[in-house]
Short mmCIF file of C-alpha atoms and ligand atoms in Angstrom, two decimals:
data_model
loop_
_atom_site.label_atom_id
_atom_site.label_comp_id
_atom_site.label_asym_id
_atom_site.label_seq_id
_atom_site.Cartn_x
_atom_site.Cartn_y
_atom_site.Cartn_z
CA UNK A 1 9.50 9.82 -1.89
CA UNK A 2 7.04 11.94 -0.55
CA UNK A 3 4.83 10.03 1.87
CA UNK A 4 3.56 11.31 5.42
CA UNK A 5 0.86 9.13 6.10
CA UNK A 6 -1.83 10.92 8.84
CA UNK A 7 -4.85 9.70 10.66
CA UNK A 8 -7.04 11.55 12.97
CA UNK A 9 -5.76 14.99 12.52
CA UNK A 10 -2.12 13.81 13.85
CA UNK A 11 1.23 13.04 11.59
CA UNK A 12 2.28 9.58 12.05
CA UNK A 13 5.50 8.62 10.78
CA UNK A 14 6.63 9.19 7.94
CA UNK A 15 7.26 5.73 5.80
CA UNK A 16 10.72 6.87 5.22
CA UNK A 17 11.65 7.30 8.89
CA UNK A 18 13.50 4.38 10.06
CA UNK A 19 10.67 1.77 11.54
CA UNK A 20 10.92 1.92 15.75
CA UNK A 21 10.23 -1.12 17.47
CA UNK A 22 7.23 -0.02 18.64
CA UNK A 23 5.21 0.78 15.21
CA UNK A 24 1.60 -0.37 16.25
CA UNK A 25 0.71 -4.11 14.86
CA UNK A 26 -2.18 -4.28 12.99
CA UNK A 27 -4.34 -4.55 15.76
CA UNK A 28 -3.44 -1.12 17.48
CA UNK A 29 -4.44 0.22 20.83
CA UNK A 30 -8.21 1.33 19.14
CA UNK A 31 -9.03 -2.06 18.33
CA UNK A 32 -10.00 -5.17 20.69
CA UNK A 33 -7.59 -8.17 20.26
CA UNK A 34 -8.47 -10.90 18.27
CA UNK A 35 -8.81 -14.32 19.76
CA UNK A 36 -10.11 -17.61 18.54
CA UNK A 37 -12.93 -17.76 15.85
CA UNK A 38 -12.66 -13.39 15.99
CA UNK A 39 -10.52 -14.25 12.84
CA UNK A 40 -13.89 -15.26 11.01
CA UNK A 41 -15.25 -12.14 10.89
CA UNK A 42 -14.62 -9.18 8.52
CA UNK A 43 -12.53 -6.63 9.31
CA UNK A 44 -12.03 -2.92 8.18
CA UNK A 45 -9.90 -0.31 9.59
CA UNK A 46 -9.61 1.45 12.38
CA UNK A 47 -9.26 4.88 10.83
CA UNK A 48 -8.93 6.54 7.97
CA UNK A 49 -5.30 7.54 6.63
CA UNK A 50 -3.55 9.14 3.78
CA UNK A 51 -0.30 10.22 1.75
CA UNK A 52 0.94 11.18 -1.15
CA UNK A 53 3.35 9.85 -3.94
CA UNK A 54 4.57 9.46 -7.04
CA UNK A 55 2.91 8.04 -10.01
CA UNK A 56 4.74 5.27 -11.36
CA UNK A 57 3.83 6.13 -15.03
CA UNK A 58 2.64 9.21 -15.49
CA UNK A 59 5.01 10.28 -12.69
CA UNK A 60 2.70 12.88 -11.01
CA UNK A 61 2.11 13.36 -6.94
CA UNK A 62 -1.04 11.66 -6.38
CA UNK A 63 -2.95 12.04 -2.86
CA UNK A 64 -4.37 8.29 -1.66
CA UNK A 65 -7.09 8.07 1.32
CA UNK A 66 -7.81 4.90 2.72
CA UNK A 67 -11.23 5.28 4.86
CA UNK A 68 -13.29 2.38 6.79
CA UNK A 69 -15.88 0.69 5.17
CA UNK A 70 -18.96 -1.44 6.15
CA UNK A 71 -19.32 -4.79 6.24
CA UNK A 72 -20.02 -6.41 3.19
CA UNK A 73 -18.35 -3.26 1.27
CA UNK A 74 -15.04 -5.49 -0.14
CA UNK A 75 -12.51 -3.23 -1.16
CA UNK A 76 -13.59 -0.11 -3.64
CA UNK A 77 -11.37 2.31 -5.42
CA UNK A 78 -12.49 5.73 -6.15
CA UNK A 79 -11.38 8.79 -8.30
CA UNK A 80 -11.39 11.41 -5.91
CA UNK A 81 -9.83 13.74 -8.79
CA UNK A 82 -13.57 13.31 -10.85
CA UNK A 83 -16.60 15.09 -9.27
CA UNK A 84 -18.86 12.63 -8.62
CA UNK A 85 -17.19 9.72 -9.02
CA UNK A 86 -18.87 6.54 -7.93
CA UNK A 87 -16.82 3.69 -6.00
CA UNK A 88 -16.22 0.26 -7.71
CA UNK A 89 -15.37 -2.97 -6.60
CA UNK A 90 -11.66 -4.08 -7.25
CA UNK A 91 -12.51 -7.66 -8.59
CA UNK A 92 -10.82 -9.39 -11.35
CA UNK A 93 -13.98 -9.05 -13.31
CA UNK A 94 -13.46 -5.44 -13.22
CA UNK A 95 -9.91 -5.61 -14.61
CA UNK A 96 -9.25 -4.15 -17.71
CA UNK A 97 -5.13 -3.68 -18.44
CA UNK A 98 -3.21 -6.27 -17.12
CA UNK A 99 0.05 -5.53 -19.89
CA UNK A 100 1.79 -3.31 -17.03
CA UNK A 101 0.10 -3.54 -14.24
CA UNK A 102 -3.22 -4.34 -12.81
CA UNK A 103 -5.79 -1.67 -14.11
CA UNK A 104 -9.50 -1.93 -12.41
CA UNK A 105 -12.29 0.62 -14.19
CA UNK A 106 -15.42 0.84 -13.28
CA UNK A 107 -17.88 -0.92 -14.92
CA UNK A 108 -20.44 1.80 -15.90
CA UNK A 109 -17.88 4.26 -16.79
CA UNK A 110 -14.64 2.37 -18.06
CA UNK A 111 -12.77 5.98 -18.32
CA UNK A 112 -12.95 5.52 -14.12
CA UNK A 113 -9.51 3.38 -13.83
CA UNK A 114 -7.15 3.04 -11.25
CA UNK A 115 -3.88 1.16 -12.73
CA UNK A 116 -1.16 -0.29 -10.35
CA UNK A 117 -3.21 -1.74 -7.80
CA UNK A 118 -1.76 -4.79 -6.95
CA UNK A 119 1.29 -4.00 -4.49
CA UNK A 120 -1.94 -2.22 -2.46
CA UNK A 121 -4.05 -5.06 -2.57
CA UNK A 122 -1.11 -7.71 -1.36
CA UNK A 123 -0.54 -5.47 1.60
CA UNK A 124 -4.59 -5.46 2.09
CA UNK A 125 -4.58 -9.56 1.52
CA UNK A 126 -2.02 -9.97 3.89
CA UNK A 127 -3.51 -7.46 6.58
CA UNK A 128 -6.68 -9.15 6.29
CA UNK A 129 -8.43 -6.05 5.42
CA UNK A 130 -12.05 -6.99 4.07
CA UNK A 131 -13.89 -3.49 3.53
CA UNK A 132 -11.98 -0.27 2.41
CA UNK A 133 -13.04 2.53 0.33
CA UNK A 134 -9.78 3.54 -1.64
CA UNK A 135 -9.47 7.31 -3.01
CA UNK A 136 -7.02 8.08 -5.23
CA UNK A 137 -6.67 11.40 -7.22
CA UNK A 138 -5.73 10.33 -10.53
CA UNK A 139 -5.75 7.63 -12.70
CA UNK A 140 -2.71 5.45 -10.82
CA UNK A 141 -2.23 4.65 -7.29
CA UNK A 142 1.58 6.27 -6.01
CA UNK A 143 4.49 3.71 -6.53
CA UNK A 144 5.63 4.71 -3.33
CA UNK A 145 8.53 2.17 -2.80
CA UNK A 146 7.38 -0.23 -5.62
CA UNK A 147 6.38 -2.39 -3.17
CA UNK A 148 4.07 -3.32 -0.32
CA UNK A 149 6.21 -2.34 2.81
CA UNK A 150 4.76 1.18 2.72
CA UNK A 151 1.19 0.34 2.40
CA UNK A 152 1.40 -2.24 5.02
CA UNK A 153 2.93 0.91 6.75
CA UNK A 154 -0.42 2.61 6.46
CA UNK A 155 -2.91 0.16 7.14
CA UNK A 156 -1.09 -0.71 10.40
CA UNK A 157 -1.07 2.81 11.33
CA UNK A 158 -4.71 2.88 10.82
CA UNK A 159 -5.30 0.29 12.69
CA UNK A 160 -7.86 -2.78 12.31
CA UNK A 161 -11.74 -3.30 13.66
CA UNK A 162 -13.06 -6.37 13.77
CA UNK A 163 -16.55 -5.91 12.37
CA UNK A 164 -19.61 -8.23 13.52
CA UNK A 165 -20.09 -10.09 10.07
CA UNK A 166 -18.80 -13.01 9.06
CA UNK A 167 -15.90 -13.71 6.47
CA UNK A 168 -16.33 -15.44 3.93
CA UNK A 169 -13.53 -17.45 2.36
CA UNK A 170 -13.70 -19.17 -1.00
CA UNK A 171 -11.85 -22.61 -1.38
CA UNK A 172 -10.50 -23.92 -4.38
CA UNK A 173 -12.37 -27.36 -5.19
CA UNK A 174 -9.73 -28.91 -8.26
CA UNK A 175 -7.12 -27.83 -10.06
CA UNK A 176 -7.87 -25.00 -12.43
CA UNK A 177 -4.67 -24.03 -14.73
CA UNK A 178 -4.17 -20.96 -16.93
CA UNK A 179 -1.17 -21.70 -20.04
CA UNK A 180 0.78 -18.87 -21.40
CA UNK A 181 3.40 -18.68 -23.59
CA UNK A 182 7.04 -20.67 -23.44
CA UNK A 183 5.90 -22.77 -20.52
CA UNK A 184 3.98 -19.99 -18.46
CA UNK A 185 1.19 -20.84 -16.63
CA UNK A 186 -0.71 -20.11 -13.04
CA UNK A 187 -2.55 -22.41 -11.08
CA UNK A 188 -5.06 -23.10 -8.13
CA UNK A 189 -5.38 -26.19 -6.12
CA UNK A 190 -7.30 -27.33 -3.03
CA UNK A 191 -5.77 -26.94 0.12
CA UNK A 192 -6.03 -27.56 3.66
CA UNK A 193 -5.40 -23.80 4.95
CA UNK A 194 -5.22 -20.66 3.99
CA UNK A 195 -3.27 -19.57 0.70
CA UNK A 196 0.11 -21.12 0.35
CA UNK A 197 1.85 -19.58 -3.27
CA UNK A 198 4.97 -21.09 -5.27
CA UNK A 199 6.25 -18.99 -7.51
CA UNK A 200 9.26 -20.04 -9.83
CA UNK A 201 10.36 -17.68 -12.84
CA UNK A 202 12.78 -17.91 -15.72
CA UNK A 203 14.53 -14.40 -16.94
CA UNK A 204 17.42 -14.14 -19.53
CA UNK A 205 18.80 -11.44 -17.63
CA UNK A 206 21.86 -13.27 -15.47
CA UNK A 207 21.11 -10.72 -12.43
CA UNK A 208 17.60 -12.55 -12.49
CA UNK A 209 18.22 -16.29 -14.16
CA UNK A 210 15.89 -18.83 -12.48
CA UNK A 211 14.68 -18.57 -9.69
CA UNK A 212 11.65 -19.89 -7.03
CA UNK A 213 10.35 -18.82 -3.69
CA UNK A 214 7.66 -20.21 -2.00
CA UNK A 215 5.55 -19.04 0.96
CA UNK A 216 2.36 -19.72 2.91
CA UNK A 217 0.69 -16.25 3.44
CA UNK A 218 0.35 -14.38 6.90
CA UNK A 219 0.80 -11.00 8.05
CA UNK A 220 3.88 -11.76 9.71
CA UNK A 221 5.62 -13.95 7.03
CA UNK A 222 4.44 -11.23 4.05
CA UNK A 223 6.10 -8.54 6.60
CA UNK A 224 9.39 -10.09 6.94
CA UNK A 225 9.92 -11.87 3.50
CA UNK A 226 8.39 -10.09 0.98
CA UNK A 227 6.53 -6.96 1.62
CA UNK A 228 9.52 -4.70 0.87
CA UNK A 229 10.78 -6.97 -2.16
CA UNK A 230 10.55 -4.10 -4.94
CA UNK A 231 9.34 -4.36 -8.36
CA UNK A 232 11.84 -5.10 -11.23
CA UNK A 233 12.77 -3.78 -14.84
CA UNK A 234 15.45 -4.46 -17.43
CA UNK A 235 17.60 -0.79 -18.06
CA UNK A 236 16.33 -1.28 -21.63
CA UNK A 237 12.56 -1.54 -20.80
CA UNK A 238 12.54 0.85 -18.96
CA UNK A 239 14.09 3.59 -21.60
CA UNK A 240 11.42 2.26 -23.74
CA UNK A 241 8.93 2.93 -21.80
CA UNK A 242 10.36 6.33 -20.85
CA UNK A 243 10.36 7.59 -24.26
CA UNK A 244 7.04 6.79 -24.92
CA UNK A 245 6.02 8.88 -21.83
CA UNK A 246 6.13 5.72 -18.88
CA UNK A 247 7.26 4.90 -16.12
CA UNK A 248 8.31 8.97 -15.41
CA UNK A 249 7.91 8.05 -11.60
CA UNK A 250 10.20 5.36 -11.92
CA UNK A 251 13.79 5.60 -10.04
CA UNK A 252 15.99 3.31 -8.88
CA UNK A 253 14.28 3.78 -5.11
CA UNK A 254 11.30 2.28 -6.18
CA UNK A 255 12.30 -0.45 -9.41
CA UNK A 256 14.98 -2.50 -9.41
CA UNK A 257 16.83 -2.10 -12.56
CA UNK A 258 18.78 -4.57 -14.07
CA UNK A 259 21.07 -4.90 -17.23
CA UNK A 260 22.31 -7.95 -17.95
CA UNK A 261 24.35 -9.49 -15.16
CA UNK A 262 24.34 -6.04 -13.50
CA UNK A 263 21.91 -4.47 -10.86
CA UNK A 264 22.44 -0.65 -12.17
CA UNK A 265 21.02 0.00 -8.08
CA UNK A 266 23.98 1.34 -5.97
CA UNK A 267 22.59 -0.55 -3.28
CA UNK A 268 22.21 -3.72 -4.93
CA UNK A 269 19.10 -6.07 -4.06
CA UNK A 270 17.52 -5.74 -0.12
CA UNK A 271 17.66 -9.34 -0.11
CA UNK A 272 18.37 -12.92 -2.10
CA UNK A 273 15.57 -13.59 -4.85
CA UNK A 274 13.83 -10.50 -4.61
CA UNK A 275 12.80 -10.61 -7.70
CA UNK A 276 10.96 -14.13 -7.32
CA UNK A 277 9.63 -12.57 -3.95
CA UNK A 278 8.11 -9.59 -5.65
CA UNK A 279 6.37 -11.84 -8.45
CA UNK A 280 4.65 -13.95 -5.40
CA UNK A 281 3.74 -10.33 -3.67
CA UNK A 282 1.96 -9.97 -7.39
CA UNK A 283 0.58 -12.97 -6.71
CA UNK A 284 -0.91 -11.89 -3.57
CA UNK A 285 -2.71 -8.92 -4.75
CA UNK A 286 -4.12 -9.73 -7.74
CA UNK A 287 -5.51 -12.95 -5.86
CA UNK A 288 -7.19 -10.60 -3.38
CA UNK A 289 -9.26 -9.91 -6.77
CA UNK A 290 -11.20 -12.68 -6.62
CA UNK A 291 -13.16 -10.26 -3.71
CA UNK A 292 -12.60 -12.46 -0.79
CA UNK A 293 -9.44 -13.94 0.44
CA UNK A 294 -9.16 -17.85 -0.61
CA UNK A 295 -8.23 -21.11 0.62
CA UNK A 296 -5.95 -22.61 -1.95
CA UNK A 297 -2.47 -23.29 -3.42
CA UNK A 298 -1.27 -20.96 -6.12
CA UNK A 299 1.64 -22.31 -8.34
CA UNK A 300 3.15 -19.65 -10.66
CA UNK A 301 5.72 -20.41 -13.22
CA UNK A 302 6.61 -17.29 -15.44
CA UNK A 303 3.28 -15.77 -14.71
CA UNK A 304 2.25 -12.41 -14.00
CA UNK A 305 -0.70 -9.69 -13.84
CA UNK A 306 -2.44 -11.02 -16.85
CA UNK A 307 -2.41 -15.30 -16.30
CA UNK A 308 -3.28 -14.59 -12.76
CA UNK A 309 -6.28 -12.48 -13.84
CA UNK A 310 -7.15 -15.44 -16.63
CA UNK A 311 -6.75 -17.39 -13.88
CA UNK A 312 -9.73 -15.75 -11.60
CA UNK A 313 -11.75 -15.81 -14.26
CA UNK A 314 -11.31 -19.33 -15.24
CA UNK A 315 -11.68 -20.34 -12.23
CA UNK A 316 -15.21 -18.04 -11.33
CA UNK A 317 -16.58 -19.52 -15.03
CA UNK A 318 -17.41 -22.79 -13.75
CA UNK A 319 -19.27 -23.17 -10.37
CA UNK A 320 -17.54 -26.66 -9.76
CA UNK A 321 -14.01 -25.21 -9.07
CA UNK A 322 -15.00 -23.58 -6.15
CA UNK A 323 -17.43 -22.87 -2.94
CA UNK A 324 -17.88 -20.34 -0.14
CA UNK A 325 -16.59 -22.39 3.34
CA UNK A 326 -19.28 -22.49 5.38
CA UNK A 327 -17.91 -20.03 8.12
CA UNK A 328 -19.07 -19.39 11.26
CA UNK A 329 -22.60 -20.40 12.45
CA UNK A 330 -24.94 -18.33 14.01
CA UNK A 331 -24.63 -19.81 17.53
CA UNK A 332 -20.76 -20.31 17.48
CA UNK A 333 -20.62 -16.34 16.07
CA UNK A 334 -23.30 -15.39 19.09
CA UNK A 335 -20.78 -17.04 21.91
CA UNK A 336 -17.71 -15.42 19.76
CA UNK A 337 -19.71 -11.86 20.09
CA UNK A 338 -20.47 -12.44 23.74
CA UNK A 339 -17.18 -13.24 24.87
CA UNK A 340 -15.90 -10.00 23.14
CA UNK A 341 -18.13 -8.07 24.75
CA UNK A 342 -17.16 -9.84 27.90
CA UNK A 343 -13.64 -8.86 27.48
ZN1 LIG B 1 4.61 -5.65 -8.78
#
């Protein structure tokens, strides 16, 4: 894996290296802390940062740049590979492939497409990153380790600002539920707090057989219990998929692999129900398409990229299922502003 993230003309370290103690939170030295109602307003990052890595599919070295945005921006992909190229927004309405992976194009020019942007978008869910312009040379992000860990790597490198806007967070109204087939289906309820995701799945496979993890999201808990939880394949899919030309990045450091009752990785799994913890870090990211982050709890059974986009879009047909929260008012965000400036 080739991946040496940088930011301000300096190295920082390398995703591989093994993670010191001291790796900057979110909120690094640059940025002010947050405190109190701070976590109402939208956030970008601190600086921009980069790396390269392999292509899950197509299996080429891509470069990926991940700059600060304004306010207001959401995230945005762009094909830094086309002269010219215009961003555009990564929102479920956007998404056009959702057999493999999550594939956003841009609306005016569908041959603009990033594919395999979820794992990205989890780690920017869970980071509470609101505005980013993403760059990416070619038409898939890098797999880099087929999971989350090593973008959450990056955006903590780069750091977060607090931006003087505020957030706004949708909430879920009623139950809106998306059926599949054999029993599949995704669903969105009202909730209290923040986004809370069940996620129970059902695989023939004996390594995988049933199983269900459930979590409620913050940066910390996505960190330590599923961020590094690497995407999964059976040996036979994936020499399908080879010999039609996929999944030529794929290796058995960034997918696990599994045949049967076997995991063909000499390592084995990085930890118990992985596989159900990956499919809620799915979750995660292709949630963040809805364009804001949401108040709500997600229950997944069997579901994946495509009946959580059907999902979004269910839910965004019908003005009743949801609402912006009414966030901050303009006299709580002035004292929140002062007393930042204070500090
Ligand atoms: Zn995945």
């Amino acid at each position: 894996m080739q991946v040496t993230p940088t930011h301000g003309g300096n190295t920082a370290h390398g995703v591989d290296a093994k993670r010191p103690e001291t790796v900057p939170g979110i909120d690094g030295s640059t940025t002010r802390p947050e405190r109190g109602s701070l976590k109402n307003l939208q956030t970008t990052l601190a600086n921009p940062i980069h790396c390269q890595g392999i292509a899950l599919h197509s299996g080429v070295t891509v470069d990926l740049a991940l700059s600060p945005a304004p306010a207001n921006t959401g995230i945005r992909f762009q094909r830094s590979d086309i002269a010219g190229s215009p961003s555009f927004p990564a929102l479920y309405s956007h998404i056009v492939d959702t057999r493999l992976s999550t594939v956003v194009a841009c609306e005016a020019d569908p041959n603009l497409r990033v594919a395999t942007i979820e794992h990205l978008m989890a780690a920017l869910n869970a980071c509470e990153i609101d505005n980013v312009l993403i760059a990416v040379s070619g038409p898939e992000l890098p797999v880099l380790d087929g999971a989350s860990d090593a973008f959450m790597f990056l955006i903590r490198c780069a750091g977060r600002n607090t931006l003087e806007t505020p957030r706004q967070v949708i909430e879920i109204l009623r139950n809106v539920r998306v059926e599949g087939e054999n029993g599949a289906f995704a669903e969105l309820r009202p909730a209290q707090r923040g986004l809370s995701l069940a996620i129970s799945l059902s695989f023939a496979a004996q390594a995988i057989g049933n199983q269900r993890y459930a979590m409620q999201l913050d940066e910390q808990r996505f960190a330590e219990e599923v961020a590094f939880c690497r995407t999964f394949v059976n040996r036979q899919d994936i020499e399908y998929l080879q010999s039609i030309g996929l999944a030529r990045g794929g290796s058995l450091e960034n997918a696990v692999v599994v045949d049967g009752e076997n995991i063909l990785n000499p390592a084995g799994l990085k930890i118990e129900r992985e596989f159900a913890r990956h499919k809620l870090l799915d979750a995660i990211g292709d949630l963040y398409c809805a364009g804001h982050r949401m108040q709500a709890g997600f229950i997944g059974h069997k579901s994946g990229h495509t009946l959580n986009n059907k999902l979004l879009r269910t839910v965004f047909s019908d003005a009743a299922n949801w609402r912006f929260i009414p966030t901050t008012s303009p006299r709580t965000l002035t004292k929140t502003l002062r007393a930042r400036v204070a500090a």
